[in-house]
Amino acid sequence: MAKIAVEKPYEDVKKALEEKGHTVKMFSTDENVSGYDMGVVRAINEGHNDEFEFPVVAMSGMSIDNVVQAVEHRLGQM
């Protein structure tokens, strides 16, 4: 399964992804995060898409189930 970084404080997203078998680490926006297959963040600021060295799912306006589906869909495309 994938290694996924989830922006704090979204513990519910972390738990849902762990239930799918993924390894998940929480991070704050001021941390340098690397070595992950995917990231889940609150939103992507325009012009800051290159902050991460891995694909990112922005969960703004999405349910937890939708976030998990989006992550697994993106992972399936890799």
PDB file of N, CA and C in Angstrom:
ATOM      1  N   MET A   1       0.828  -1.184   0.000  1.00  0.00           N
ATOM      2  CA  MET A   1       0.000   0.000   0.000  1.00  0.00           C
ATOM      3  C   MET A   1       0.875   1.251   0.000  1.00  0.00           C
ATOM      4  N   ALA A   2       0.237   2.379  -0.156  1.00  0.00           N
ATOM      5  CA  ALA A   2       0.960   3.631  -0.339  1.00  0.00           C
ATOM      6  C   ALA A   2       1.294   4.326   0.979  1.00  0.00           C
ATOM      7  N   LYS A   3       2.332   5.162   0.912  1.00  0.00           N
ATOM      8  CA  LYS A   3       2.681   6.055   2.015  1.00  0.00           C
ATOM      9  C   LYS A   3       2.053   7.405   1.695  1.00  0.00           C
ATOM     10  N   ILE A   4       1.194   7.889   2.597  1.00  0.00           N
ATOM     11  CA  ILE A   4       0.433   9.104   2.342  1.00  0.00           C
ATOM     12  C   ILE A   4       0.646  10.098   3.473  1.00  0.00           C
ATOM     13  N   ALA A   5       0.889  11.357   3.117  1.00  0.00           N
ATOM     14  CA  ALA A   5       1.011  12.445   4.082  1.00  0.00           C
ATOM     15  C   ALA A   5      -0.308  13.215   4.101  1.00  0.00           C
ATOM     16  N   VAL A   6      -0.875  13.414   5.301  1.00  0.00           N
ATOM     17  CA  VAL A   6      -2.144  14.124   5.454  1.00  0.00           C
ATOM     18  C   VAL A   6      -1.918  15.361   6.313  1.00  0.00           C
ATOM     19  N   GLU A   7      -2.390  16.496   5.825  1.00  0.00           N
ATOM     20  CA  GLU A   7      -2.238  17.757   6.552  1.00  0.00           C
ATOM     21  C   GLU A   7      -2.997  17.715   7.875  1.00  0.00           C
ATOM     22  N   LYS A   8      -2.345  18.203   8.937  1.00  0.00           N
ATOM     23  CA  LYS A   8      -3.008  18.320  10.242  1.00  0.00           C
ATOM     24  C   LYS A   8      -4.124  19.343  10.121  1.00  0.00           C
ATOM     25  N   PRO A   9      -5.212  19.210  10.787  1.00  0.00           N
ATOM     26  CA  PRO A   9      -5.586  18.305  11.866  1.00  0.00           C
ATOM     27  C   PRO A   9      -6.536  17.203  11.420  1.00  0.00           C
ATOM     28  N   TYR A  10      -6.467  16.729  10.207  1.00  0.00           N
ATOM     29  CA  TYR A  10      -7.476  15.841   9.625  1.00  0.00           C
ATOM     30  C   TYR A  10      -7.278  14.376  10.007  1.00  0.00           C
ATOM     31  N   GLU A  11      -7.401  14.102  11.302  1.00  0.00           N
ATOM     32  CA  GLU A  11      -7.248  12.744  11.841  1.00  0.00           C
ATOM     33  C   GLU A  11      -8.267  11.780  11.242  1.00  0.00           C
ATOM     34  N   ASP A  12      -9.478  12.274  10.935  1.00  0.00           N
ATOM     35  CA  ASP A  12     -10.510  11.399  10.383  1.00  0.00           C
ATOM     36  C   ASP A  12     -10.126  10.892   8.995  1.00  0.00           C
ATOM     37  N   VAL A  13      -9.456  11.730   8.211  1.00  0.00           N
ATOM     38  CA  VAL A  13      -8.966  11.311   6.892  1.00  0.00           C
ATOM     39  C   VAL A  13      -7.833  10.303   7.075  1.00  0.00           C
ATOM     40  N   LYS A  14      -6.938  10.580   8.016  1.00  0.00           N
ATOM     41  CA  LYS A  14      -5.837   9.653   8.321  1.00  0.00           C
ATOM     42  C   LYS A  14      -6.390   8.277   8.673  1.00  0.00           C
ATOM     43  N   LYS A  15      -7.369   8.235   9.557  1.00  0.00           N
ATOM     44  CA  LYS A  15      -7.950   6.966   9.991  1.00  0.00           C
ATOM     45  C   LYS A  15      -8.599   6.224   8.820  1.00  0.00           C
ATOM     46  N   ALA A  16      -9.337   6.938   7.980  1.00  0.00           N
ATOM     47  CA  ALA A  16     -10.010   6.307   6.836  1.00  0.00           C
ATOM     48  C   ALA A  16      -8.996   5.704   5.870  1.00  0.00           C
ATOM     49  N   LEU A  17      -7.883   6.401   5.637  1.00  0.00           N
ATOM     50  CA  LEU A  17      -6.851   5.882   4.738  1.00  0.00           C
ATOM     51  C   LEU A  17      -6.123   4.689   5.362  1.00  0.00           C
ATOM     52  N   GLU A  18      -5.889   4.747   6.669  1.00  0.00           N
ATOM     53  CA  GLU A  18      -5.258   3.612   7.357  1.00  0.00           C
ATOM     54  C   GLU A  18      -6.162   2.382   7.295  1.00  0.00           C
ATOM     55  N   GLU A  19      -7.469   2.581   7.393  1.00  0.00           N
ATOM     56  CA  GLU A  19      -8.405   1.458   7.301  1.00  0.00           C
ATOM     57  C   GLU A  19      -8.352   0.794   5.928  1.00  0.00           C
ATOM     58  N   LYS A  20      -7.907   1.536   4.912  1.00  0.00           N
ATOM     59  CA  LYS A  20      -7.737   0.980   3.566  1.00  0.00           C
ATOM     60  C   LYS A  20      -6.370   0.323   3.398  1.00  0.00           C
ATOM     61  N   GLY A  21      -5.536   0.359   4.457  1.00  0.00           N
ATOM     62  CA  GLY A  21      -4.248  -0.309   4.424  1.00  0.00           C
ATOM     63  C   GLY A  21      -3.052   0.576   4.126  1.00  0.00           C
ATOM     64  N   HIS A  22      -3.270   1.880   4.006  1.00  0.00           N
ATOM     65  CA  HIS A  22      -2.175   2.798   3.696  1.00  0.00           C
ATOM     66  C   HIS A  22      -1.412   3.183   4.963  1.00  0.00           C
ATOM     67  N   THR A  23      -0.144   3.523   4.794  1.00  0.00           N
ATOM     68  CA  THR A  23       0.665   4.086   5.864  1.00  0.00           C
ATOM     69  C   THR A  23       0.494   5.597   5.792  1.00  0.00           C
ATOM     70  N   VAL A  24       0.083   6.213   6.902  1.00  0.00           N
ATOM     71  CA  VAL A  24      -0.265   7.633   6.875  1.00  0.00           C
ATOM     72  C   VAL A  24       0.482   8.385   7.961  1.00  0.00           C
ATOM     73  N   LYS A  25       1.020   9.561   7.594  1.00  0.00           N
ATOM     74  CA  LYS A  25       1.681  10.453   8.547  1.00  0.00           C
ATOM     75  C   LYS A  25       0.989  11.804   8.484  1.00  0.00           C
ATOM     76  N   MET A  26       0.758  12.390   9.639  1.00  0.00           N
ATOM     77  CA  MET A  26       0.206  13.739   9.701  1.00  0.00           C
ATOM     78  C   MET A  26       1.359  14.740   9.563  1.00  0.00           C
ATOM     79  N   PHE A  27       1.098  15.875   8.913  1.00  0.00           N
ATOM     80  CA  PHE A  27       2.117  16.917   8.800  1.00  0.00           C
ATOM     81  C   PHE A  27       1.459  18.282   8.886  1.00  0.00           C
ATOM     82  N   SER A  28       2.242  19.282   9.257  1.00  0.00           N
ATOM     83  CA  SER A  28       1.750  20.658   9.243  1.00  0.00           C
ATOM     84  C   SER A  28       2.375  21.370   8.054  1.00  0.00           C
ATOM     85  N   THR A  29       1.752  22.439   7.626  1.00  0.00           N
ATOM     86  CA  THR A  29       2.179  23.111   6.398  1.00  0.00           C
ATOM     87  C   THR A  29       3.578  23.708   6.490  1.00  0.00           C
ATOM     88  N   ASP A  30       4.109  23.875   7.689  1.00  0.00           N
ATOM     89  CA  ASP A  30       5.458  24.433   7.809  1.00  0.00           C
ATOM     90  C   ASP A  30       6.542  23.354   7.814  1.00  0.00           C
ATOM     91  N   GLU A  31       6.148  22.094   7.699  1.00  0.00           N
ATOM     92  CA  GLU A  31       7.111  20.992   7.649  1.00  0.00           C
ATOM     93  C   GLU A  31       7.532  20.702   6.219  1.00  0.00           C
ATOM     94  N   ASN A  32       8.755  20.223   6.067  1.00  0.00           N
ATOM     95  CA  ASN A  32       9.233  19.749   4.777  1.00  0.00           C
ATOM     96  C   ASN A  32       8.901  18.263   4.703  1.00  0.00           C
ATOM     97  N   VAL A  33       7.983  17.903   3.821  1.00  0.00           N
ATOM     98  CA  VAL A  33       7.513  16.522   3.726  1.00  0.00           C
ATOM     99  C   VAL A  33       8.054  15.905   2.448  1.00  0.00           C
ATOM    100  N   SER A  34       8.717  14.766   2.574  1.00  0.00           N
ATOM    101  CA  SER A  34       9.222  14.073   1.389  1.00  0.00           C
ATOM    102  C   SER A  34       9.176  12.569   1.638  1.00  0.00           C
ATOM    103  N   GLY A  35       9.309  11.820   0.561  1.00  0.00           N
ATOM    104  CA  GLY A  35       9.331  10.373   0.672  1.00  0.00           C
ATOM    105  C   GLY A  35       7.960   9.718   0.697  1.00  0.00           C
ATOM    106  N   TYR A  36       6.947  10.437   0.264  1.00  0.00           N
ATOM    107  CA  TYR A  36       5.584   9.898   0.260  1.00  0.00           C
ATOM    108  C   TYR A  36       5.096   9.703  -1.165  1.00  0.00           C
ATOM    109  N   ASP A  37       4.118   8.817  -1.322  1.00  0.00           N
ATOM    110  CA  ASP A  37       3.537   8.544  -2.635  1.00  0.00           C
ATOM    111  C   ASP A  37       2.444   9.545  -2.989  1.00  0.00           C
ATOM    112  N   MET A  38       1.817  10.131  -1.960  1.00  0.00           N
ATOM    113  CA  MET A  38       0.664  10.998  -2.178  1.00  0.00           C
ATOM    114  C   MET A  38       0.509  11.900  -0.967  1.00  0.00           C
ATOM    115  N   GLY A  39      -0.092  13.062  -1.189  1.00  0.00           N
ATOM    116  CA  GLY A  39      -0.393  13.968  -0.092  1.00  0.00           C
ATOM    117  C   GLY A  39      -1.855  14.371  -0.129  1.00  0.00           C
ATOM    118  N   VAL A  40      -2.408  14.661   1.042  1.00  0.00           N
ATOM    119  CA  VAL A  40      -3.770  15.174   1.150  1.00  0.00           C
ATOM    120  C   VAL A  40      -3.683  16.481   1.925  1.00  0.00           C
ATOM    121  N   VAL A  41      -4.121  17.566   1.290  1.00  0.00           N
ATOM    122  CA  VAL A  41      -4.051  18.887   1.901  1.00  0.00           C
ATOM    123  C   VAL A  41      -5.429  19.538   1.889  1.00  0.00           C
ATOM    124  N   ARG A  42      -5.581  20.567   2.714  1.00  0.00           N
ATOM    125  CA  ARG A  42      -6.839  21.310   2.786  1.00  0.00           C
ATOM    126  C   ARG A  42      -7.174  21.921   1.442  1.00  0.00           C
ATOM    127  N   ALA A  43      -6.236  22.626   0.857  1.00  0.00           N
ATOM    128  CA  ALA A  43      -6.427  23.273  -0.442  1.00  0.00           C
ATOM    129  C   ALA A  43      -5.058  23.533  -1.046  1.00  0.00           C
ATOM    130  N   ILE A  44      -5.037  23.713  -2.341  1.00  0.00           N
ATOM    131  CA  ILE A  44      -3.790  24.052  -3.031  1.00  0.00           C
ATOM    132  C   ILE A  44      -3.858  25.522  -3.395  1.00  0.00           C
ATOM    133  N   ASN A  45      -2.895  26.284  -2.890  1.00  0.00           N
ATOM    134  CA  ASN A  45      -2.838  27.703  -3.212  1.00  0.00           C
ATOM    135  C   ASN A  45      -2.326  27.886  -4.624  1.00  0.00           C
ATOM    136  N   GLU A  46      -2.992  28.726  -5.371  1.00  0.00           N
ATOM    137  CA  GLU A  46      -2.568  28.978  -6.745  1.00  0.00           C
ATOM    138  C   GLU A  46      -1.120  29.451  -6.751  1.00  0.00           C
ATOM    139  N   GLY A  47      -0.326  28.843  -7.611  1.00  0.00           N
ATOM    140  CA  GLY A  47       1.079  29.202  -7.699  1.00  0.00           C
ATOM    141  C   GLY A  47       1.968  28.425  -6.744  1.00  0.00           C
ATOM    142  N   HIS A  48       1.372  27.565  -5.924  1.00  0.00           N
ATOM    143  CA  HIS A  48       2.161  26.784  -4.970  1.00  0.00           C
ATOM    144  C   HIS A  48       1.992  25.286  -5.188  1.00  0.00           C
ATOM    145  N   ASN A  49       1.686  24.881  -6.398  1.00  0.00           N
ATOM    146  CA  ASN A  49       1.494  23.468  -6.709  1.00  0.00           C
ATOM    147  C   ASN A  49       2.785  22.674  -6.606  1.00  0.00           C
ATOM    148  N   ASP A  50       3.929  23.344  -6.646  1.00  0.00           N
ATOM    149  CA  ASP A  50       5.214  22.651  -6.643  1.00  0.00           C
ATOM    150  C   ASP A  50       5.811  22.522  -5.245  1.00  0.00           C
ATOM    151  N   GLU A  51       5.017  22.756  -4.204  1.00  0.00           N
ATOM    152  CA  GLU A  51       5.516  22.645  -2.837  1.00  0.00           C
ATOM    153  C   GLU A  51       5.852  21.206  -2.465  1.00  0.00           C
ATOM    154  N   PHE A  52       5.235  20.247  -3.137  1.00  0.00           N
ATOM    155  CA  PHE A  52       5.404  18.840  -2.802  1.00  0.00           C
ATOM    156  C   PHE A  52       6.045  18.102  -3.964  1.00  0.00           C
ATOM    157  N   GLU A  53       6.793  17.049  -3.635  1.00  0.00           N
ATOM    158  CA  GLU A  53       7.439  16.246  -4.680  1.00  0.00           C
ATOM    159  C   GLU A  53       6.622  15.007  -5.011  1.00  0.00           C
ATOM    160  N   PHE A  54       5.355  15.022  -4.662  1.00  0.00           N
ATOM    161  CA  PHE A  54       4.442  13.910  -4.926  1.00  0.00           C
ATOM    162  C   PHE A  54       3.072  14.480  -5.277  1.00  0.00           C
ATOM    163  N   PRO A  55       2.208  13.678  -5.902  1.00  0.00           N
ATOM    164  CA  PRO A  55       0.864  14.157  -6.240  1.00  0.00           C
ATOM    165  C   PRO A  55       0.082  14.516  -4.977  1.00  0.00           C
ATOM    166  N   VAL A  56      -0.788  15.514  -5.104  1.00  0.00           N
ATOM    167  CA  VAL A  56      -1.553  16.005  -3.963  1.00  0.00           C
ATOM    168  C   VAL A  56      -3.040  16.032  -4.299  1.00  0.00           C
ATOM    169  N   VAL A  57      -3.857  15.611  -3.348  1.00  0.00           N
ATOM    170  CA  VAL A  57      -5.308  15.738  -3.448  1.00  0.00           C
ATOM    171  C   VAL A  57      -5.722  16.866  -2.509  1.00  0.00           C
ATOM    172  N   ALA A  58      -6.428  17.866  -3.038  1.00  0.00           N
ATOM    173  CA  ALA A  58      -6.960  18.953  -2.220  1.00  0.00           C
ATOM    174  C   ALA A  58      -8.364  18.566  -1.782  1.00  0.00           C
ATOM    175  N   MET A  59      -8.596  18.519  -0.471  1.00  0.00           N
ATOM    176  CA  MET A  59      -9.867  18.002   0.025  1.00  0.00           C
ATOM    177  C   MET A  59     -10.919  19.065   0.266  1.00  0.00           C
ATOM    178  N   SER A  60     -10.680  20.274  -0.158  1.00  0.00           N
ATOM    179  CA  SER A  60     -11.638  21.356   0.032  1.00  0.00           C
ATOM    180  C   SER A  60     -13.000  20.987  -0.557  1.00  0.00           C
ATOM    181  N   GLY A  61     -14.032  20.982   0.288  1.00  0.00           N
ATOM    182  CA  GLY A  61     -15.385  20.692  -0.161  1.00  0.00           C
ATOM    183  C   GLY A  61     -15.698  19.226  -0.368  1.00  0.00           C
ATOM    184  N   MET A  62     -14.788  18.333   0.003  1.00  0.00           N
ATOM    185  CA  MET A  62     -14.993  16.897  -0.212  1.00  0.00           C
ATOM    186  C   MET A  62     -15.307  16.193   1.106  1.00  0.00           C
ATOM    187  N   SER A  63     -16.114  15.141   1.023  1.00  0.00           N
ATOM    188  CA  SER A  63     -16.351  14.293   2.191  1.00  0.00           C
ATOM    189  C   SER A  63     -15.132  13.387   2.387  1.00  0.00           C
ATOM    190  N   ILE A  64     -15.065  12.747   3.537  1.00  0.00           N
ATOM    191  CA  ILE A  64     -13.959  11.822   3.800  1.00  0.00           C
ATOM    192  C   ILE A  64     -13.954  10.701   2.769  1.00  0.00           C
ATOM    193  N   ASP A  65     -15.123  10.154   2.470  1.00  0.00           N
ATOM    194  CA  ASP A  65     -15.207   9.083   1.468  1.00  0.00           C
ATOM    195  C   ASP A  65     -14.713   9.553   0.106  1.00  0.00           C
ATOM    196  N   ASN A  66     -15.067  10.794  -0.270  1.00  0.00           N
ATOM    197  CA  ASN A  66     -14.610  11.332  -1.552  1.00  0.00           C
ATOM    198  C   ASN A  66     -13.100  11.516  -1.573  1.00  0.00           C
ATOM    199  N   VAL A  67     -12.523  11.927  -0.454  1.00  0.00           N
ATOM    200  CA  VAL A  67     -11.068  12.092  -0.367  1.00  0.00           C
ATOM    201  C   VAL A  67     -10.388  10.741  -0.560  1.00  0.00           C
ATOM    202  N   VAL A  68     -10.874   9.719   0.133  1.00  0.00           N
ATOM    203  CA  VAL A  68     -10.293   8.376   0.012  1.00  0.00           C
ATOM    204  C   VAL A  68     -10.404   7.885  -1.428  1.00  0.00           C
ATOM    205  N   GLN A  69     -11.560   8.077  -2.052  1.00  0.00           N
ATOM    206  CA  GLN A  69     -11.743   7.667  -3.446  1.00  0.00           C
ATOM    207  C   GLN A  69     -10.787   8.413  -4.369  1.00  0.00           C
ATOM    208  N   ALA A  70     -10.621   9.720  -4.143  1.00  0.00           N
ATOM    209  CA  ALA A  70      -9.722  10.515  -4.981  1.00  0.00           C
ATOM    210  C   ALA A  70      -8.280  10.047  -4.832  1.00  0.00           C
ATOM    211  N   VAL A  71      -7.862   9.760  -3.606  1.00  0.00           N
ATOM    212  CA  VAL A  71      -6.502   9.270  -3.361  1.00  0.00           C
ATOM    213  C   VAL A  71      -6.295   7.937  -4.075  1.00  0.00           C
ATOM    214  N   GLU A  72      -7.223   7.013  -3.908  1.00  0.00           N
ATOM    215  CA  GLU A  72      -7.053   5.699  -4.523  1.00  0.00           C
ATOM    216  C   GLU A  72      -7.116   5.785  -6.047  1.00  0.00           C
ATOM    217  N   HIS A  73      -7.921   6.691  -6.573  1.00  0.00           N
ATOM    218  CA  HIS A  73      -7.969   6.893  -8.026  1.00  0.00           C
ATOM    219  C   HIS A  73      -6.627   7.409  -8.536  1.00  0.00           C
ATOM    220  N   ARG A  74      -6.082   8.423  -7.861  1.00  0.00           N
ATOM    221  CA  ARG A  74      -4.780   8.985  -8.270  1.00  0.00           C
ATOM    222  C   ARG A  74      -3.674   7.947  -8.146  1.00  0.00           C
ATOM    223  N   LEU A  75      -3.702   7.156  -7.082  1.00  0.00           N
ATOM    224  CA  LEU A  75      -2.688   6.113  -6.915  1.00  0.00           C
ATOM    225  C   LEU A  75      -2.790   5.080  -8.027  1.00  0.00           C
ATOM    226  N   GLY A  76      -3.996   4.790  -8.479  1.00  0.00           N
ATOM    227  CA  GLY A  76      -4.204   3.840  -9.563  1.00  0.00           C
ATOM    228  C   GLY A  76      -3.687   4.333 -10.897  1.00  0.00           C
ATOM    229  N   GLN A  77      -3.520   5.645 -11.039  1.00  0.00           N
ATOM    230  CA  GLN A  77      -3.012   6.236 -12.278  1.00  0.00           C
ATOM    231  C   GLN A  77      -1.494   6.289 -12.309  1.00  0.00           C
ATOM    232  N   MET A  78      -0.863   6.004 -11.199  1.00  0.00           N
ATOM    233  CA  MET A  78       0.599   6.131 -11.114  1.00  0.00           C
ATOM    234  C   MET A  78       1.277   4.874 -11.613  1.00  0.00           C
TER     235      MET A  78
END
